[in-house]
mmCIF file of C-alpha atoms and ligand atoms in Angstrom:
data_model
loop_
_atom_site.group_PDB
_atom_site.id
_atom_site.type_symbol
_atom_site.label_atom_id
_atom_site.label_comp_id
_atom_site.label_asym_id
_atom_site.label_seq_id
_atom_site.Cartn_x
_atom_site.Cartn_y
_atom_site.Cartn_z
ATOM 1 C CA UNK F 1 -12.767 11.492 15.083
ATOM 2 C CA UNK F 2 -11.603 8.446 13.173
ATOM 3 C CA UNK F 3 -13.224 9.297 9.844
ATOM 4 C CA UNK F 4 -13.304 13.040 10.642
ATOM 5 C CA UNK F 5 -9.520 13.327 10.640
ATOM 6 C CA UNK F 6 -9.312 11.308 7.443
ATOM 7 C CA UNK F 7 -11.748 13.694 5.747
ATOM 8 C CA UNK F 8 -9.870 16.752 7.009
ATOM 9 C CA UNK F 9 -6.503 15.508 5.827
ATOM 10 C CA UNK F 10 -7.978 14.400 2.511
ATOM 11 C CA UNK F 11 -9.268 17.975 1.988
ATOM 12 C CA UNK F 12 -5.908 19.435 3.042
ATOM 13 C CA UNK F 13 -4.113 17.085 0.648
ATOM 14 C CA UNK F 14 -5.772 19.063 -2.172
ATOM 15 C CA UNK F 15 -4.337 22.390 -0.950
ATOM 16 C CA UNK F 16 -1.739 23.746 -3.358
ATOM 17 C CA UNK F 17 -0.328 26.172 -0.756
ATOM 18 C CA UNK F 18 0.183 23.439 1.835
ATOM 19 C CA UNK F 19 1.719 21.212 -0.797
ATOM 20 C CA UNK F 20 4.231 23.948 -1.696
ATOM 21 C CA UNK F 21 5.128 24.471 1.954
ATOM 22 C CA UNK F 22 5.488 20.745 2.659
ATOM 23 C CA UNK F 23 7.458 20.171 -0.539
ATOM 24 C CA UNK F 24 9.916 22.841 0.491
ATOM 25 C CA UNK F 25 10.588 21.487 3.969
ATOM 26 C CA UNK F 26 9.405 17.892 4.003
ATOM 27 C CA UNK F 27 12.245 16.086 2.254
ATOM 28 C CA UNK F 28 14.955 18.734 2.122
ATOM 29 C CA UNK F 29 17.366 16.901 4.430
ATOM 30 C CA UNK F 30 17.843 13.312 5.573
ATOM 31 C CA UNK F 31 16.205 14.248 8.915
ATOM 32 C CA UNK F 32 13.291 16.219 7.394
ATOM 33 C CA UNK F 33 9.826 15.297 8.673
ATOM 34 C CA UNK F 34 8.437 13.497 5.599
ATOM 35 C CA UNK F 35 11.453 11.167 5.549
ATOM 36 C CA UNK F 36 9.948 9.203 8.361
ATOM 37 C CA UNK F 37 7.336 7.854 5.928
ATOM 38 C CA UNK F 38 9.007 8.229 2.511
ATOM 39 C CA UNK F 39 12.240 6.592 1.467
ATOM 40 C CA UNK F 40 13.393 9.521 -0.666
ATOM 41 C CA UNK F 41 12.627 11.368 -3.861
ATOM 42 C CA UNK F 42 14.976 9.294 -6.028
ATOM 43 C CA UNK F 43 15.115 5.599 -6.828
ATOM 44 C CA UNK F 44 18.719 5.474 -5.577
ATOM 45 C CA UNK F 45 17.591 6.600 -2.111
ATOM 46 C CA UNK F 46 14.780 4.040 -2.110
ATOM 47 C CA UNK F 47 17.137 1.228 -3.071
ATOM 48 C CA UNK F 48 19.563 2.174 -0.338
ATOM 49 C CA UNK F 49 16.754 2.004 2.247
ATOM 50 C CA UNK F 50 15.464 -1.218 0.717
ATOM 51 C CA UNK F 51 18.884 -2.838 1.095
ATOM 52 C CA UNK F 52 19.019 -1.821 4.758
ATOM 53 C CA UNK F 53 15.556 -3.332 5.350
ATOM 54 C CA UNK F 54 16.540 -6.561 3.595
ATOM 55 C CA UNK F 55 19.619 -6.768 5.779
ATOM 56 C CA UNK F 56 17.214 -6.745 8.780
ATOM 57 C CA UNK F 57 15.322 -9.725 7.331
ATOM 58 C CA UNK F 58 12.418 -7.803 5.810
ATOM 59 C CA UNK F 59 10.708 -8.441 2.481
ATOM 60 C CA UNK F 60 9.919 -5.388 0.342
ATOM 61 C CA UNK F 61 7.619 -3.773 -2.141
ATOM 62 C CA UNK F 62 8.648 -0.525 -3.828
ATOM 63 C CA UNK F 63 6.030 2.080 -4.691
ATOM 64 C CA UNK F 64 6.909 4.829 -7.127
ATOM 65 C CA UNK F 65 4.546 7.472 -5.749
ATOM 66 C CA UNK F 66 1.960 9.014 -8.046
ATOM 67 C CA UNK F 67 -1.817 9.045 -8.425
ATOM 68 C CA UNK F 68 -4.765 10.971 -9.891
ATOM 69 C CA UNK F 69 -3.075 11.367 -13.273
ATOM 70 C CA UNK F 70 -5.383 13.243 -15.661
ATOM 71 C CA UNK F 71 -3.699 13.009 -19.095
ATOM 72 C CA UNK F 72 -2.589 10.159 -21.334
ATOM 73 C CA UNK F 73 0.877 11.729 -21.552
ATOM 74 C CA UNK F 74 1.317 11.759 -17.761
ATOM 75 C CA UNK F 75 0.080 8.156 -17.515
ATOM 76 C CA UNK F 76 2.554 7.110 -20.238
ATOM 77 C CA UNK F 77 5.339 8.890 -18.340
ATOM 78 C CA UNK F 78 4.440 7.031 -15.106
ATOM 79 C CA UNK F 79 4.416 3.751 -17.054
ATOM 80 C CA UNK F 80 7.900 4.462 -18.411
ATOM 81 C CA UNK F 81 9.069 5.233 -14.879
ATOM 82 C CA UNK F 82 7.778 1.848 -13.687
ATOM 83 C CA UNK F 83 9.389 -0.041 -16.564
ATOM 84 C CA UNK F 84 12.633 1.812 -15.790
ATOM 85 C CA UNK F 85 12.222 1.004 -12.093
ATOM 86 C CA UNK F 86 12.002 -2.717 -12.906
ATOM 87 C CA UNK F 87 15.370 -2.499 -14.703
ATOM 88 C CA UNK F 88 16.962 -0.590 -11.816
ATOM 89 C CA UNK F 89 15.667 -3.113 -9.262
ATOM 90 C CA UNK F 90 17.004 -6.012 -11.346
ATOM 91 C CA UNK F 91 20.420 -4.332 -11.580
ATOM 92 C CA UNK F 92 20.449 -3.590 -7.831
ATOM 93 C CA UNK F 93 19.723 -7.183 -6.802
ATOM 94 C CA UNK F 94 17.013 -6.266 -4.259
ATOM 95 C CA UNK F 95 13.747 -8.192 -4.065
ATOM 96 C CA UNK F 96 11.558 -7.946 -7.170
ATOM 97 C CA UNK F 97 8.244 -6.624 -5.944
ATOM 98 C CA UNK F 98 6.408 -3.365 -6.789
ATOM 99 C CA UNK F 99 3.095 -1.683 -5.949
ATOM 100 C CA UNK F 100 1.156 0.723 -8.169
ATOM 101 C CA UNK F 101 -2.192 2.488 -8.593
ATOM 102 C CA UNK F 102 -4.643 2.482 -11.490
ATOM 103 C CA UNK F 103 -5.114 6.280 -11.358
ATOM 104 C CA UNK F 104 -1.359 6.569 -11.827
ATOM 105 C CA UNK F 105 -1.652 4.570 -15.066
ATOM 106 C CA UNK F 106 -4.456 6.670 -16.527
ATOM 107 C CA UNK F 107 -7.736 5.041 -15.497
ATOM 108 C CA UNK F 108 -9.268 8.548 -15.324
ATOM 109 C CA UNK F 109 -8.281 9.111 -18.955
ATOM 110 C CA UNK F 110 -9.920 5.843 -19.948
ATOM 111 C CA UNK F 111 -9.830 2.227 -18.932
ATOM 112 C CA UNK F 112 -8.170 1.018 -22.143
ATOM 113 C CA UNK F 113 -5.231 3.409 -21.593
ATOM 114 C CA UNK F 114 -4.767 2.063 -18.087
ATOM 115 C CA UNK F 115 -4.955 -1.571 -19.261
ATOM 116 C CA UNK F 116 -2.394 -0.917 -22.042
ATOM 117 C CA UNK F 117 -0.031 0.777 -19.595
ATOM 118 C CA UNK F 118 -0.399 -1.961 -17.018
ATOM 119 C CA UNK F 119 0.219 -4.603 -19.689
ATOM 120 C CA UNK F 120 3.495 -2.885 -20.590
ATOM 121 C CA UNK F 121 4.583 -3.023 -16.955
ATOM 122 C CA UNK F 122 3.431 -6.630 -16.500
ATOM 123 C CA UNK F 123 5.247 -7.815 -19.638
ATOM 124 C CA UNK F 124 8.476 -6.491 -18.230
ATOM 125 C CA UNK F 125 7.629 -7.682 -14.689
ATOM 126 C CA UNK F 126 6.854 -11.189 -15.900
ATOM 127 C CA UNK F 127 10.096 -11.379 -17.889
ATOM 128 C CA UNK F 128 12.061 -10.538 -14.767
ATOM 129 C CA UNK F 129 10.047 -12.606 -12.309
ATOM 130 C CA UNK F 130 8.514 -9.694 -10.380
ATOM 131 C CA UNK F 131 5.331 -9.569 -8.345
ATOM 132 C CA UNK F 132 3.089 -6.525 -8.945
ATOM 133 C CA UNK F 133 0.458 -5.422 -6.419
ATOM 134 C CA UNK F 134 -2.341 -3.088 -7.419
ATOM 135 C CA UNK F 135 -3.075 -0.786 -4.464
ATOM 136 C CA UNK F 136 -6.742 -0.044 -3.796
ATOM 137 C CA UNK F 137 -7.805 3.602 -3.987
ATOM 138 C CA UNK F 138 -11.034 5.225 -2.795
ATOM 139 C CA UNK F 139 -14.399 3.599 -3.479
ATOM 140 C CA UNK F 140 -15.206 5.259 -6.834
ATOM 141 C CA UNK F 141 -12.260 3.172 -8.119
ATOM 142 C CA UNK F 142 -13.000 -0.176 -6.465
ATOM 143 C CA UNK F 143 -14.997 -1.676 -9.302
ATOM 144 C CA UNK F 144 -12.758 -0.430 -12.113
ATOM 145 C CA UNK F 145 -9.616 -1.549 -10.255
ATOM 146 C CA UNK F 146 -11.035 -5.064 -9.945
ATOM 147 C CA UNK F 147 -12.118 -5.026 -13.593
ATOM 148 C CA UNK F 148 -8.624 -4.029 -14.704
ATOM 149 C CA UNK F 149 -7.204 -6.733 -12.440
ATOM 150 C CA UNK F 150 -9.503 -9.425 -13.872
ATOM 151 C CA UNK F 151 -8.815 -8.303 -17.448
ATOM 152 C CA UNK F 152 -5.117 -8.961 -16.894
ATOM 153 C CA UNK F 153 -5.826 -12.181 -15.015
ATOM 154 C CA UNK F 154 -7.982 -13.484 -17.905
ATOM 155 C CA UNK F 155 -5.024 -12.673 -20.181
ATOM 156 C CA UNK F 156 -3.018 -15.133 -18.088
ATOM 157 C CA UNK F 157 -0.880 -12.677 -16.159
ATOM 158 C CA UNK F 158 -0.209 -14.387 -12.855
ATOM 159 C CA UNK F 159 2.443 -12.068 -11.442
ATOM 160 C CA UNK F 160 -0.111 -9.724 -9.941
ATOM 161 C CA UNK F 161 -2.386 -9.312 -6.945
ATOM 162 C CA UNK F 162 -4.643 -6.645 -5.524
ATOM 163 C CA UNK F 163 -5.342 -4.862 -2.227
ATOM 164 C CA UNK F 164 -8.841 -4.997 -0.674
ATOM 165 C CA UNK F 165 -10.194 -2.857 2.183
ATOM 166 C CA UNK F 166 -11.963 -4.269 5.250
ATOM 167 C CA UNK F 167 -13.814 -0.958 5.624
ATOM 168 C CA UNK F 168 -15.991 -1.629 2.570
ATOM 169 C CA UNK F 169 -19.134 -3.755 2.857
ATOM 170 C CA UNK F 170 -18.476 -5.400 -0.525
ATOM 171 C CA UNK F 171 -15.056 -6.775 0.408
ATOM 172 C CA UNK F 172 -16.157 -10.193 1.649
ATOM 173 C CA UNK F 173 -17.661 -10.881 -1.756
ATOM 174 C CA UNK F 174 -14.503 -9.575 -3.499
ATOM 175 C CA UNK F 175 -12.309 -11.796 -1.333
ATOM 176 C CA UNK F 176 -14.425 -14.845 -2.166
ATOM 177 C CA UNK F 177 -13.980 -14.041 -5.867
ATOM 178 C CA UNK F 178 -10.193 -13.641 -5.497
ATOM 179 C CA UNK F 179 -9.992 -16.893 -3.535
ATOM 180 C CA UNK F 180 -11.911 -18.629 -6.320
ATOM 181 C CA UNK F 181 -9.442 -17.279 -8.904
ATOM 182 C CA UNK F 182 -6.464 -18.208 -6.738
ATOM 183 C CA UNK F 183 -5.296 -14.578 -6.741
ATOM 184 C CA UNK F 184 -3.190 -13.030 -4.007
ATOM 185 C CA UNK F 185 -4.923 -10.444 -1.812
ATOM 186 C CA UNK F 186 -3.413 -7.802 0.454
ATOM 187 C CA UNK F 187 -5.980 -7.014 3.153
ATOM 188 C CA UNK F 188 -5.911 -3.443 4.544
ATOM 189 C CA UNK F 189 -8.378 -1.433 6.624
ATOM 190 C CA UNK F 190 -8.630 1.366 4.037
ATOM 191 C CA UNK F 191 -6.943 4.763 4.075
ATOM 192 C CA UNK F 192 -9.745 6.876 2.589
ATOM 193 C CA UNK F 193 -12.790 8.597 4.059
ATOM 194 C CA UNK F 194 -15.778 6.692 2.635
ATOM 195 C CA UNK F 195 -19.549 7.314 2.765
ATOM 196 C CA UNK F 196 -21.871 5.234 4.968
ATOM 197 C CA UNK F 197 -23.567 3.854 1.853
ATOM 198 C CA UNK F 198 -20.485 1.770 1.044
ATOM 199 C CA UNK F 199 -18.351 1.539 4.184
ATOM 200 C CA UNK F 200 -18.371 1.003 7.960
ATOM 201 C CA UNK F 201 -18.098 4.321 9.791
ATOM 202 C CA UNK F 202 -17.027 3.033 13.207
ATOM 203 C CA UNK F 203 -13.401 2.048 13.660
ATOM 204 C CA UNK F 204 -14.464 -0.961 15.776
ATOM 205 C CA UNK F 205 -16.497 -2.284 12.822
ATOM 206 C CA UNK F 206 -13.608 -1.819 10.367
ATOM 207 C CA UNK F 207 -11.334 -3.679 12.798
ATOM 208 C CA UNK F 208 -13.808 -6.526 13.327
ATOM 209 C CA UNK F 209 -14.265 -6.843 9.580
ATOM 210 C CA UNK F 210 -10.469 -7.047 9.160
ATOM 211 C CA UNK F 211 -10.315 -9.823 11.749
ATOM 212 C CA UNK F 212 -13.059 -11.862 10.091
ATOM 213 C CA UNK F 213 -11.809 -11.303 6.516
ATOM 214 C CA UNK F 214 -8.286 -12.147 7.650
ATOM 215 C CA UNK F 215 -9.584 -15.548 8.787
ATOM 216 C CA UNK F 216 -11.321 -16.052 5.453
ATOM 217 C CA UNK F 217 -8.037 -15.354 3.665
ATOM 218 C CA UNK F 218 -5.982 -17.533 5.992
ATOM 219 C CA UNK F 219 -8.409 -20.430 5.460
ATOM 220 C CA UNK F 220 -9.025 -20.146 1.715
ATOM 221 C CA UNK F 221 -6.717 -17.492 0.229
ATOM 222 C CA UNK F 222 -3.603 -17.849 -1.899
ATOM 223 C CA UNK F 223 -0.589 -16.597 0.077
ATOM 224 C CA UNK F 224 -2.543 -13.673 1.611
ATOM 225 C CA UNK F 225 -0.959 -10.530 3.022
ATOM 226 C CA UNK F 226 -2.327 -9.033 6.231
ATOM 227 C CA UNK F 227 -1.286 -5.380 6.058
ATOM 228 C CA UNK F 228 -1.791 -3.633 9.372
ATOM 229 C CA UNK F 229 0.139 -2.136 12.288
ATOM 230 C CA UNK F 230 -2.661 -3.095 14.659
ATOM 231 C CA UNK F 231 -1.042 -5.272 17.306
ATOM 232 C CA UNK F 232 -4.327 -6.797 18.414
ATOM 233 C CA UNK F 233 -5.232 -7.920 14.901
ATOM 234 C CA UNK F 234 -1.736 -9.273 14.319
ATOM 235 C CA UNK F 235 -1.979 -11.277 17.549
ATOM 236 C CA UNK F 236 -5.373 -12.584 16.486
ATOM 237 C CA UNK F 237 -4.057 -13.683 13.063
ATOM 238 C CA UNK F 238 -1.067 -15.394 14.663
ATOM 239 C CA UNK F 239 -3.288 -17.292 17.092
ATOM 240 C CA UNK F 240 -5.754 -18.240 14.359
ATOM 241 C CA UNK F 241 -3.023 -19.537 12.036
ATOM 242 C CA UNK F 242 -1.475 -21.534 14.867
ATOM 243 C CA UNK F 243 -4.805 -23.037 15.864
ATOM 244 C CA UNK F 244 -5.601 -23.997 12.242
ATOM 245 C CA UNK F 245 -2.124 -25.413 11.576
ATOM 246 C CA UNK F 246 -1.366 -22.781 8.903
ATOM 247 C CA UNK F 247 2.410 -22.572 8.521
ATOM 248 C CA UNK F 248 4.217 -19.226 8.876
ATOM 249 C CA UNK F 249 5.309 -19.307 5.225
ATOM 250 C CA UNK F 250 1.742 -19.592 3.872
ATOM 251 C CA UNK F 251 0.971 -15.883 4.480
ATOM 252 C CA UNK F 252 2.765 -12.645 5.251
ATOM 253 C CA UNK F 253 2.341 -9.529 7.325
ATOM 254 C CA UNK F 254 2.928 -6.152 5.724
ATOM 255 C CA UNK F 255 3.598 -2.711 7.191
ATOM 256 C CA UNK F 256 4.388 0.738 5.893
ATOM 257 C CA UNK F 257 7.881 2.173 5.831
ATOM 258 C CA UNK F 258 8.620 4.040 9.060
ATOM 259 C CA UNK F 259 5.615 2.772 11.058
ATOM 260 C CA UNK F 260 5.936 0.409 14.053
ATOM 261 C CA UNK F 261 9.518 -0.589 13.318
ATOM 262 C CA UNK F 262 9.623 -2.323 16.720
ATOM 263 C CA UNK F 263 6.767 -4.608 15.735
ATOM 264 C CA UNK F 264 8.300 -5.242 12.295
ATOM 265 C CA UNK F 265 11.495 -6.432 13.940
ATOM 266 C CA UNK F 266 9.819 -8.600 16.557
ATOM 267 C CA UNK F 267 7.669 -10.397 13.965
ATOM 268 C CA UNK F 268 10.744 -11.203 11.881
ATOM 269 C CA UNK F 269 12.528 -12.413 15.020
ATOM 270 C CA UNK F 270 9.567 -14.746 15.620
ATOM 271 C CA UNK F 271 9.924 -16.279 12.154
ATOM 272 C CA UNK F 272 7.095 -14.440 10.368
ATOM 273 C CA UNK F 273 7.296 -12.999 6.892
ATOM 274 C CA UNK F 274 7.163 -9.219 7.061
ATOM 275 C CA UNK F 275 7.005 -7.087 3.920
ATOM 276 C CA UNK F 276 7.678 -3.359 4.090
ATOM 277 C CA UNK F 277 5.937 -1.017 1.667
ATOM 278 C CA UNK F 278 8.658 1.410 0.572
ATOM 279 C CA UNK F 279 7.253 4.546 -1.107
ATOM 280 C CA UNK F 280 9.524 6.992 -2.910
ATOM 281 C CA UNK F 281 9.373 9.728 -5.531
ATOM 282 C CA UNK F 282 8.617 13.404 -5.828
ATOM 283 C CA UNK F 283 4.811 12.974 -5.714
ATOM 284 C CA UNK F 284 4.786 12.100 -2.013
ATOM 285 C CA UNK F 285 2.363 14.711 -0.697
ATOM 286 C CA UNK F 286 -1.042 12.846 -0.916
ATOM 287 C CA UNK F 287 0.520 9.650 0.506
ATOM 288 C CA UNK F 288 2.061 11.649 3.328
ATOM 289 C CA UNK F 289 -1.260 13.353 4.129
ATOM 290 C CA UNK F 290 -3.009 9.972 4.386
ATOM 291 C CA UNK F 291 -0.429 8.929 6.992
ATOM 292 C CA UNK F 292 -1.185 12.100 8.986
ATOM 293 C CA UNK F 293 -4.937 11.507 8.671
ATOM 294 C CA UNK F 294 -4.559 8.032 10.174
ATOM 295 C CA UNK F 295 -2.878 9.403 13.242
ATOM 296 C CA UNK F 296 -3.351 13.085 13.973
ATOM 297 C CA UNK F 297 -0.663 12.809 16.685
ATOM 298 C CA UNK F 298 1.776 12.795 13.757
ATOM 299 C CA UNK F 299 0.934 16.431 13.112
ATOM 300 C CA UNK F 300 2.817 17.571 16.221
ATOM 301 C CA UNK F 301 5.838 15.705 14.956
ATOM 302 C CA UNK F 302 5.546 17.475 11.568
ATOM 303 C CA UNK F 303 5.124 20.915 13.126
ATOM 304 C CA UNK F 304 8.227 20.339 15.265
ATOM 305 C CA UNK F 305 9.998 19.311 12.054
ATOM 306 C CA UNK F 306 8.957 22.447 10.162
ATOM 307 C CA UNK F 307 9.973 24.718 13.045
ATOM 308 C CA UNK F 308 13.270 22.871 13.280
ATOM 309 C CA UNK F 309 13.932 23.262 9.531
ATOM 310 C CA UNK F 310 13.383 27.007 9.703
ATOM 311 C CA UNK F 311 15.923 27.589 12.427
HETATM 312 P P1 FDA N 401 -4.846 1.551 12.878
HETATM 313 O O1 FDA N 401 -5.118 2.796 12.103
HETATM 314 O O2 FDA N 401 -5.864 1.091 13.859
HETATM 315 O O3 FDA N 401 -3.446 1.695 13.588
HETATM 316 C C1 FDA N 401 -2.953 0.719 14.487
HETATM 317 C C2 FDA N 401 -1.667 1.263 15.102
HETATM 318 O O4 FDA N 401 -0.682 1.400 14.075
HETATM 319 C C3 FDA N 401 -1.792 2.646 15.687
HETATM 320 O O5 FDA N 401 -2.234 2.591 17.010
HETATM 321 C C4 FDA N 401 -0.378 3.166 15.557
HETATM 322 O O6 FDA N 401 0.449 2.631 16.566
HETATM 323 C C5 FDA N 401 0.076 2.582 14.251
HETATM 324 N N1 FDA N 401 -0.176 3.492 13.104
HETATM 325 C C6 FDA N 401 -1.107 3.329 12.147
HETATM 326 N N2 FDA N 401 -1.025 4.314 11.226
HETATM 327 C C7 FDA N 401 -0.036 5.128 11.643
HETATM 328 C C8 FDA N 401 0.523 6.295 11.125
HETATM 329 N N3 FDA N 401 0.073 6.857 9.994
HETATM 330 N N4 FDA N 401 1.546 6.874 11.798
HETATM 331 C C9 FDA N 401 2.030 6.329 12.928
HETATM 332 N N5 FDA N 401 1.533 5.192 13.461
HETATM 333 C C10 FDA N 401 0.517 4.593 12.835
HETATM 334 N N6 FDA N 401 -4.852 1.531 2.236
HETATM 335 C C11 FDA N 401 -5.635 1.598 1.142
HETATM 336 O O7 FDA N 401 -6.715 2.167 1.186
HETATM 337 N N7 FDA N 401 -5.209 1.006 -0.027
HETATM 338 C C12 FDA N 401 -4.038 0.334 -0.124
HETATM 339 O O8 FDA N 401 -3.710 -0.205 -1.187
HETATM 340 C C13 FDA N 401 -3.205 0.275 1.035
HETATM 341 N N8 FDA N 401 -1.999 -0.360 1.008
HETATM 342 C C14 FDA N 401 -1.317 -0.572 2.194
HETATM 343 C C15 FDA N 401 -0.169 -1.362 2.210
HETATM 344 C C16 FDA N 401 0.445 -1.666 3.412
HETATM 345 C C17 FDA N 401 1.662 -2.538 3.400
HETATM 346 C C18 FDA N 401 -0.090 -1.159 4.628
HETATM 347 C C19 FDA N 401 0.519 -1.516 5.944
HETATM 348 C C20 FDA N 401 -1.185 -0.328 4.604
HETATM 349 C C21 FDA N 401 -1.797 -0.011 3.403
HETATM 350 N N9 FDA N 401 -2.912 0.826 3.373
HETATM 351 C C22 FDA N 401 -3.664 0.887 2.217
HETATM 352 C C23 FDA N 401 -3.247 1.678 4.541
HETATM 353 C C24 FDA N 401 -4.299 1.042 5.437
HETATM 354 O O9 FDA N 401 -5.540 1.023 4.789
HETATM 355 C C25 FDA N 401 -4.441 1.830 6.755
HETATM 356 O O10 FDA N 401 -4.870 3.126 6.475
HETATM 357 C C26 FDA N 401 -3.154 1.909 7.577
HETATM 358 O O11 FDA N 401 -2.459 0.705 7.533
HETATM 359 C C27 FDA N 401 -3.462 2.255 9.064
HETATM 360 O O12 FDA N 401 -4.289 1.270 9.607
HETATM 361 P P2 FDA N 401 -3.800 0.098 10.597
HETATM 362 O O13 FDA N 401 -4.281 -1.166 9.994
HETATM 363 O O14 FDA N 401 -2.354 0.159 10.803
HETATM 364 O O15 FDA N 401 -4.643 0.304 11.891
#
């Protein structure tokens, strides 16, 4: 069921008809169903939400949604959007932290295009004291994402980090490499359906791997981020850090916008750093479908939303 629902929703995320239907109803009004997971289609909406989260003591990262870009022109347009976003964030005074994807910057066109685009973003980010996180996409992109990351790192960019997935067998080795470099890692379970050749298939194994890799990061990582809504794993990380004398400001928890707000609030109240991933933009459909795939119970909530919109 775990990977089955991911595969189903991944396939559905490619459906043009479903995308049209969702796009019509999903974000039409402030109470539309996709708004639970997406901060809005415009940067102004995202900044408004970001301010409200900051007022509740949360840290932030803004993600201008987009992925699987197939032309150099579209990748250049996404790059311009990110450079523009940096300026808007600076002007707004909210925290300076963004997340992006290599397929958004043209890695499918060619690697050099992606590196050039990322460099443009990092030059601006560095000037304005931002932190930039490269999200991790599905396994055909793991190696190239890490290559792009290391290319920038070797060019002395230090304002960036990467996400790694506990579901993949290779991740322990990748974490050891990042720890050696002194690079910041965001650990996630992994949102994509992956083949048995590269990834654990049982949820219990993905969870156990997260627990173990979380310890590795807490012990040897550089300001790691543990990105999960899994209460058991959060409890485990808290206990481990306490037992090892790792202070609360040496790592952070991260969660997605709209998920487990209760837990977000209670961690902040207990003095932990909690960063919220705030996605926005018109290209929200694939991101939204991954959130449904993680928790099929969300589908009922969406169907109620669609029926409600039509009345
Ligand atoms: P799990 O799926 O076991 O869920 C634990 C609990 O969290 C559930 O019981 C439920 O209460 C709640 N929950 C989880 N997902 C929910 C949902 N969609 N709707 C409602 N409740 C939900 N992945 C990736 O491949 N590359 C990346 O770069 C990132 N980046 C990223 C950043 C941040 C800040 C987070 C929090 C997550 C990611 N992810 C990601 C997604 C990640 O890989 C994973 O798919 C989700 O976090 C869901 O897994 P959990 O760790 O929450 O555990």
